[in-house]
GROMACS .gro file of C-alpha atoms in nm:
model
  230
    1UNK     CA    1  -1.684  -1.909  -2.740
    2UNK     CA    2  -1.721  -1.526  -2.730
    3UNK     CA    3  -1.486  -1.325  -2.521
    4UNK     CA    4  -1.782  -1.288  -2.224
    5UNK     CA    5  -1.763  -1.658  -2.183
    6UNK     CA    6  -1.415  -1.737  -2.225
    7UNK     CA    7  -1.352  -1.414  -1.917
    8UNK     CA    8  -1.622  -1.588  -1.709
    9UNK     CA    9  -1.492  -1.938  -1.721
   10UNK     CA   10  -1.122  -1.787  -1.661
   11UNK     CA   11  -1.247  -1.624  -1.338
   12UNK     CA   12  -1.430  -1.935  -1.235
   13UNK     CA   13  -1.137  -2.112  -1.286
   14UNK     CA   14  -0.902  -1.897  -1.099
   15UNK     CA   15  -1.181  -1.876  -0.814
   16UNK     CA   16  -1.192  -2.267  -0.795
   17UNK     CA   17  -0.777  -2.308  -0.829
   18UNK     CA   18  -0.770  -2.029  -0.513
   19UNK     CA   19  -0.995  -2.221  -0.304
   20UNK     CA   20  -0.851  -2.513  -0.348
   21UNK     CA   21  -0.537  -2.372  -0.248
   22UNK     CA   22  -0.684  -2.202   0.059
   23UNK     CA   23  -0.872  -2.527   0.151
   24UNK     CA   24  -0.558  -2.695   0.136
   25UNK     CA   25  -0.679  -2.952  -0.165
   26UNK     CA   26  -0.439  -2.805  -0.424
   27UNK     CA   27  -0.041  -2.851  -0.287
   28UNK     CA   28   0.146  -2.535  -0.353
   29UNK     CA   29   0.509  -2.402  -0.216
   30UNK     CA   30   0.439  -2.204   0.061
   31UNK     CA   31   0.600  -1.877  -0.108
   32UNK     CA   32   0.303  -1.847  -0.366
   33UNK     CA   33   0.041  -1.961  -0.127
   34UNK     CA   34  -0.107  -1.660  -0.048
   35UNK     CA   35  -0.196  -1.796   0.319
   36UNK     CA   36   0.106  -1.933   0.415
   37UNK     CA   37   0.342  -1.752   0.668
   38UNK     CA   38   0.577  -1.492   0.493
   39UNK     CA   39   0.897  -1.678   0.495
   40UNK     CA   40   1.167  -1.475   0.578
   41UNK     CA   41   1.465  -1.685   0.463
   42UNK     CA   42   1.257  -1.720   0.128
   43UNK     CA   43   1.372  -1.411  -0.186
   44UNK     CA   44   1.059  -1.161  -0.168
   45UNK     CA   45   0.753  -1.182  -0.461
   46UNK     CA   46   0.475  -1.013  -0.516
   47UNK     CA   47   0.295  -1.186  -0.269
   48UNK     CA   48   0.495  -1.062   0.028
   49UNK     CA   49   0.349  -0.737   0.101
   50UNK     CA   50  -0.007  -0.905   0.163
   51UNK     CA   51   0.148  -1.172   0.400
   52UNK     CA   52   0.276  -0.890   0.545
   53UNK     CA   53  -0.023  -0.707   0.613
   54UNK     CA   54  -0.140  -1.008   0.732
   55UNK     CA   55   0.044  -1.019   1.098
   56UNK     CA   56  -0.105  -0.720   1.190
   57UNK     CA   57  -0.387  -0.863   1.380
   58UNK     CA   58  -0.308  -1.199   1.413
   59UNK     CA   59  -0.019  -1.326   1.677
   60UNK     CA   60  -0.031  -1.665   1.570
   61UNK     CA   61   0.056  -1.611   1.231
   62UNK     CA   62   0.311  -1.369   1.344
   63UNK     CA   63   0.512  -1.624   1.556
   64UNK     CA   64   0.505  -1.881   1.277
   65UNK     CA   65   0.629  -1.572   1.062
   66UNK     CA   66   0.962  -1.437   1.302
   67UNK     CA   67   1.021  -1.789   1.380
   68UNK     CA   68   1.188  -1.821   1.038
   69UNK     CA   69   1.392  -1.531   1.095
   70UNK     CA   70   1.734  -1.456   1.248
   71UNK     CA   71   1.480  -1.211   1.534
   72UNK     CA   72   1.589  -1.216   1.851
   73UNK     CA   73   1.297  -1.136   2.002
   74UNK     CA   74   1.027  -1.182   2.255
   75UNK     CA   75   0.632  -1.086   2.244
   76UNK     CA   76   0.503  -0.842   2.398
   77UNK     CA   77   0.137  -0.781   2.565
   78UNK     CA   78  -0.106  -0.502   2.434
   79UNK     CA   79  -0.048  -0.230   2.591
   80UNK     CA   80  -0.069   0.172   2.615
   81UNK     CA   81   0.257   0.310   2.706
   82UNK     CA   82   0.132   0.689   2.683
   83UNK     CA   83  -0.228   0.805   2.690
   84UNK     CA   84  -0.328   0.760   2.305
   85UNK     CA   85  -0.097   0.559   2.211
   86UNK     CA   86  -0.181   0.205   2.172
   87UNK     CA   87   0.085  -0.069   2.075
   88UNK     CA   88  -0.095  -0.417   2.010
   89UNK     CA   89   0.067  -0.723   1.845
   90UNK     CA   90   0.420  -0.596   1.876
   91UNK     CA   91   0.773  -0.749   1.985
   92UNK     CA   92   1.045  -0.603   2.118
   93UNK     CA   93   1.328  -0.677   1.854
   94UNK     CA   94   1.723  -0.811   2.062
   95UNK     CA   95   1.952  -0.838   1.780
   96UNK     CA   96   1.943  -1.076   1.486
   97UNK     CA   97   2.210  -1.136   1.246
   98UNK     CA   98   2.350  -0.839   1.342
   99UNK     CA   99   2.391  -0.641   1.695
  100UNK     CA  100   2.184  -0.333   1.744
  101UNK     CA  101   2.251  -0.026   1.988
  102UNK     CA  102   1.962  -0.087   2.205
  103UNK     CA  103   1.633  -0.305   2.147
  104UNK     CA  104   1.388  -0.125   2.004
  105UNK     CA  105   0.980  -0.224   2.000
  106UNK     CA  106   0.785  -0.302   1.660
  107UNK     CA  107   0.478  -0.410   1.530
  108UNK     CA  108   0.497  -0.788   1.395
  109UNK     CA  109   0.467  -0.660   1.052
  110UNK     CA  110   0.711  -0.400   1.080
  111UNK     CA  111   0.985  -0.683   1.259
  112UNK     CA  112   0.896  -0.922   0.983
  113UNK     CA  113   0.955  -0.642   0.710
  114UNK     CA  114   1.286  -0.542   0.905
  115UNK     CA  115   1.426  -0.926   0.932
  116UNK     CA  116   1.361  -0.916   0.551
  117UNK     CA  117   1.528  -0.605   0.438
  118UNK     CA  118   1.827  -0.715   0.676
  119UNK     CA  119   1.857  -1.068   0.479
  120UNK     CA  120   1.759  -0.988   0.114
  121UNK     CA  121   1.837  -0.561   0.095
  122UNK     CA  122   2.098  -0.482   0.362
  123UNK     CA  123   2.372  -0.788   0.377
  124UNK     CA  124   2.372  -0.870  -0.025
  125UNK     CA  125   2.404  -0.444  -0.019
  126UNK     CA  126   2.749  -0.475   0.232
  127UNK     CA  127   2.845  -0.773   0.011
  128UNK     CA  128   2.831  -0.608  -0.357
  129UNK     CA  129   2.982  -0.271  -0.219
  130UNK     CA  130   3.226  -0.410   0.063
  131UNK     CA  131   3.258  -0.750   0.040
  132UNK     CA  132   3.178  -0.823   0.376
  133UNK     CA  133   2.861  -0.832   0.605
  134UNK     CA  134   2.690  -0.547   0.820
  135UNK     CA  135   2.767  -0.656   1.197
  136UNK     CA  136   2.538  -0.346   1.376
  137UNK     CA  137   2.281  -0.128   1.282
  138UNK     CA  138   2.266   0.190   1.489
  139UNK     CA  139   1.889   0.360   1.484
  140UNK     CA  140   1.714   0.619   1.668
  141UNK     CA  141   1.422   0.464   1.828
  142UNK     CA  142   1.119   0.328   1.719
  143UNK     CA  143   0.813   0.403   1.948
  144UNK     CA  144   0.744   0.785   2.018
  145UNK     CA  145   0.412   0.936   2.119
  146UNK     CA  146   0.365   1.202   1.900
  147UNK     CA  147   0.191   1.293   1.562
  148UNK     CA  148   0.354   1.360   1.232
  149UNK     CA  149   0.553   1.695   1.212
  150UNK     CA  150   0.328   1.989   1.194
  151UNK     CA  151   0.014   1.774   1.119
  152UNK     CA  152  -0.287   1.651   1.332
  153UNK     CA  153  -0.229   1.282   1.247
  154UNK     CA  154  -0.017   1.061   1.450
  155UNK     CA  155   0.299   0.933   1.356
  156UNK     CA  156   0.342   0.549   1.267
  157UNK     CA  157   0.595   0.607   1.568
  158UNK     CA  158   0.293   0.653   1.792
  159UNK     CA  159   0.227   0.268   1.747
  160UNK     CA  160   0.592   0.162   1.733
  161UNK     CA  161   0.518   0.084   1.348
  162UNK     CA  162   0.798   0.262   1.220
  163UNK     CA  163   1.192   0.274   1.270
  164UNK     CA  164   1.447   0.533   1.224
  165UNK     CA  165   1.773   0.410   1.074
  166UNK     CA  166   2.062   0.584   1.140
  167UNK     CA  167   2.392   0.407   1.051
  168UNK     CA  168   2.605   0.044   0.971
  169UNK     CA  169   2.900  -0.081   1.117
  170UNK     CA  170   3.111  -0.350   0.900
  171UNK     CA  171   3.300  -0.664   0.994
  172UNK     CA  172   3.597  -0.484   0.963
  173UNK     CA  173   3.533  -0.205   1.199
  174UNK     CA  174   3.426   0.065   0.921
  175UNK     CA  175   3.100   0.327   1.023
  176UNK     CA  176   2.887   0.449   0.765
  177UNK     CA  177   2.624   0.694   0.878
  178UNK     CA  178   2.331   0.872   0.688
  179UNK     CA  179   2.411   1.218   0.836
  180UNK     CA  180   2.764   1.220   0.711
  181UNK     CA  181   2.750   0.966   0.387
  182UNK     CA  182   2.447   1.018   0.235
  183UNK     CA  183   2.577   1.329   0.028
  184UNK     CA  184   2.875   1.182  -0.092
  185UNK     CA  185   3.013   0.979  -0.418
  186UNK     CA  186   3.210   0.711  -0.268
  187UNK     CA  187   3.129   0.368  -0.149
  188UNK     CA  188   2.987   0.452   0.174
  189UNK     CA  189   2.731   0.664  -0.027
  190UNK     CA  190   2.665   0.434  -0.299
  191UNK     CA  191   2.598   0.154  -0.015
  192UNK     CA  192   2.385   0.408   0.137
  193UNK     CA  193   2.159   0.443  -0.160
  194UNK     CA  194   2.134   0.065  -0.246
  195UNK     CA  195   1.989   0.031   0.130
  196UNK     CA  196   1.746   0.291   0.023
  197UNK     CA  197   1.683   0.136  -0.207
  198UNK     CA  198   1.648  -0.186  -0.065
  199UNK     CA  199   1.420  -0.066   0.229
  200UNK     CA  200   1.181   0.083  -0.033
  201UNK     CA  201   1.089  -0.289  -0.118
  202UNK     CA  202   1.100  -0.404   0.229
  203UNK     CA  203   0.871  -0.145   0.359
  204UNK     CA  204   0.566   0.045   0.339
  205UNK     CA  205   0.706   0.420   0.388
  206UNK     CA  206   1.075   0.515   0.324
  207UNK     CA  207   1.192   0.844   0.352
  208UNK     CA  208   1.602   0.946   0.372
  209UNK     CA  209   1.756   1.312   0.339
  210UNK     CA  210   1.590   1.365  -0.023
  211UNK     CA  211   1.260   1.398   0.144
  212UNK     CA  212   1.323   1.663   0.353
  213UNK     CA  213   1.576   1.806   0.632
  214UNK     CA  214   1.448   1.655   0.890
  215UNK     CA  215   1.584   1.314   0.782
  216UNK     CA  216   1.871   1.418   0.704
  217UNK     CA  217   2.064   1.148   0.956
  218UNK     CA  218   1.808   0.880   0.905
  219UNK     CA  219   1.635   0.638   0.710
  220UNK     CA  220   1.243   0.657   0.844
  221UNK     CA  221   1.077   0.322   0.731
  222UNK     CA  222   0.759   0.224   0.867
  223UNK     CA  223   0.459  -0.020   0.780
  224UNK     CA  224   0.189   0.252   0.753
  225UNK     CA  225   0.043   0.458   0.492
  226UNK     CA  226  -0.039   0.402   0.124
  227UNK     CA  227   0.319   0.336  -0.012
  228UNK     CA  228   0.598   0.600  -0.056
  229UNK     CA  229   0.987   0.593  -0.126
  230UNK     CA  230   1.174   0.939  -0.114
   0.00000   0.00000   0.00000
């Protein structure tokens, strides 16, 4: 069989296996079926980011999705908070596993991507570096009206697809904060830069001090964009 023929019949193959799989006649675990839910309670694979991009414009799938998270959440209608800026299939995010300072709204994929980093990036973070578990996350908001700094685009803000991380509070009462931990060499910091870290696989966009002074105090994530960790 020359090489032409042997490609061919591989790409037939994997074209029949995949519709099998989306017709439901081939049984697969729901974490490498491509269109099943993105399990949150499941570890991450390379599949994840597409179920994630998934939510965006479907509710449905979305519910099934935060269902199997620790969300506290409820769903919110389409709506236009401030002329030109339109927030469809979002939530408005409680708590989860951990208390927040206020409730912030999100896009499903970016409170699917959140509930993720907080289960498989932020608490096994706490855990190596601590020993214990994150109790609150303290942010700065999520939805804001306005375009990117000095630009003509809008922000992923503008759509409440992004979030602004600001600082952690521990089980034992300790408070690590970007603005005054990022820059140093002790465990705070160190925990600091595994949560980068862990929020660069979580999300789409993550930028923290080393981008640029304006985020200094914050980790920006958001679901938007072609892909960037800084």
């Amino acid at each position: 069989m020359t090489f032409g023929r042997f490609f061919l019949l591989s790409l037939l193959l994997l074209a029949g296996f995949a519709y099998g799989v989306w017709r439901g006649h081939i049984d697969v675990p729901p974490r490498w079926n491509p269109w099943a839910p993105v399990g949150i309670r499941l570890a991450p694979n390379f599949l994840t980011t597409y179920k994630l991009r998934r939510l965006q414009d479907d509710r449905d799938l979305c519910e099934q999705a935060l269902a199997t998270s620790d969300l506290d959440y409820v769903a919110v209608p389409d709506s236009t908070p401030q002329a030109g800026c339109p927030v469809e299939n979002a939530v408005r995010v409680r708590a989860s596993a951990v208390r927040f300072n206020g409730a912030f709204l999100a896009t499903c994929p970016l409170a699917a991507a959140y509930a993720l980093f907080e289960r498989h990036g932020l608490q096994p973070a706490a855990q190596a570096v601590f020993g214990q578990p994150v109790v609150r996350v303290d942010h700065f908001g999520s939805f804001a009206c306005r375009n990117i700094a000095r630009s003509n685009r809008r922000s992923q803000h503008a759509s409440a697809n992004a979030l602004d991380l600001a600082g952690f509070h521990l089980a034992d009462g300790t408070r690590i904060t970007v603005a005054r931990d990022w820059k140093g060499e002790d465990d705070s910091a160190r925990f600091l830069r595994q949560v980068k870290a862990a929020a660069c696989e979580a999300f789409r966009v993550t930028l923290s001090p080393e981008y640029n002074a304006a985020h200094h105090d914050h980790f920006h994530v958001d679901m938007g964009g072609f892909g960037m960790c800084r």
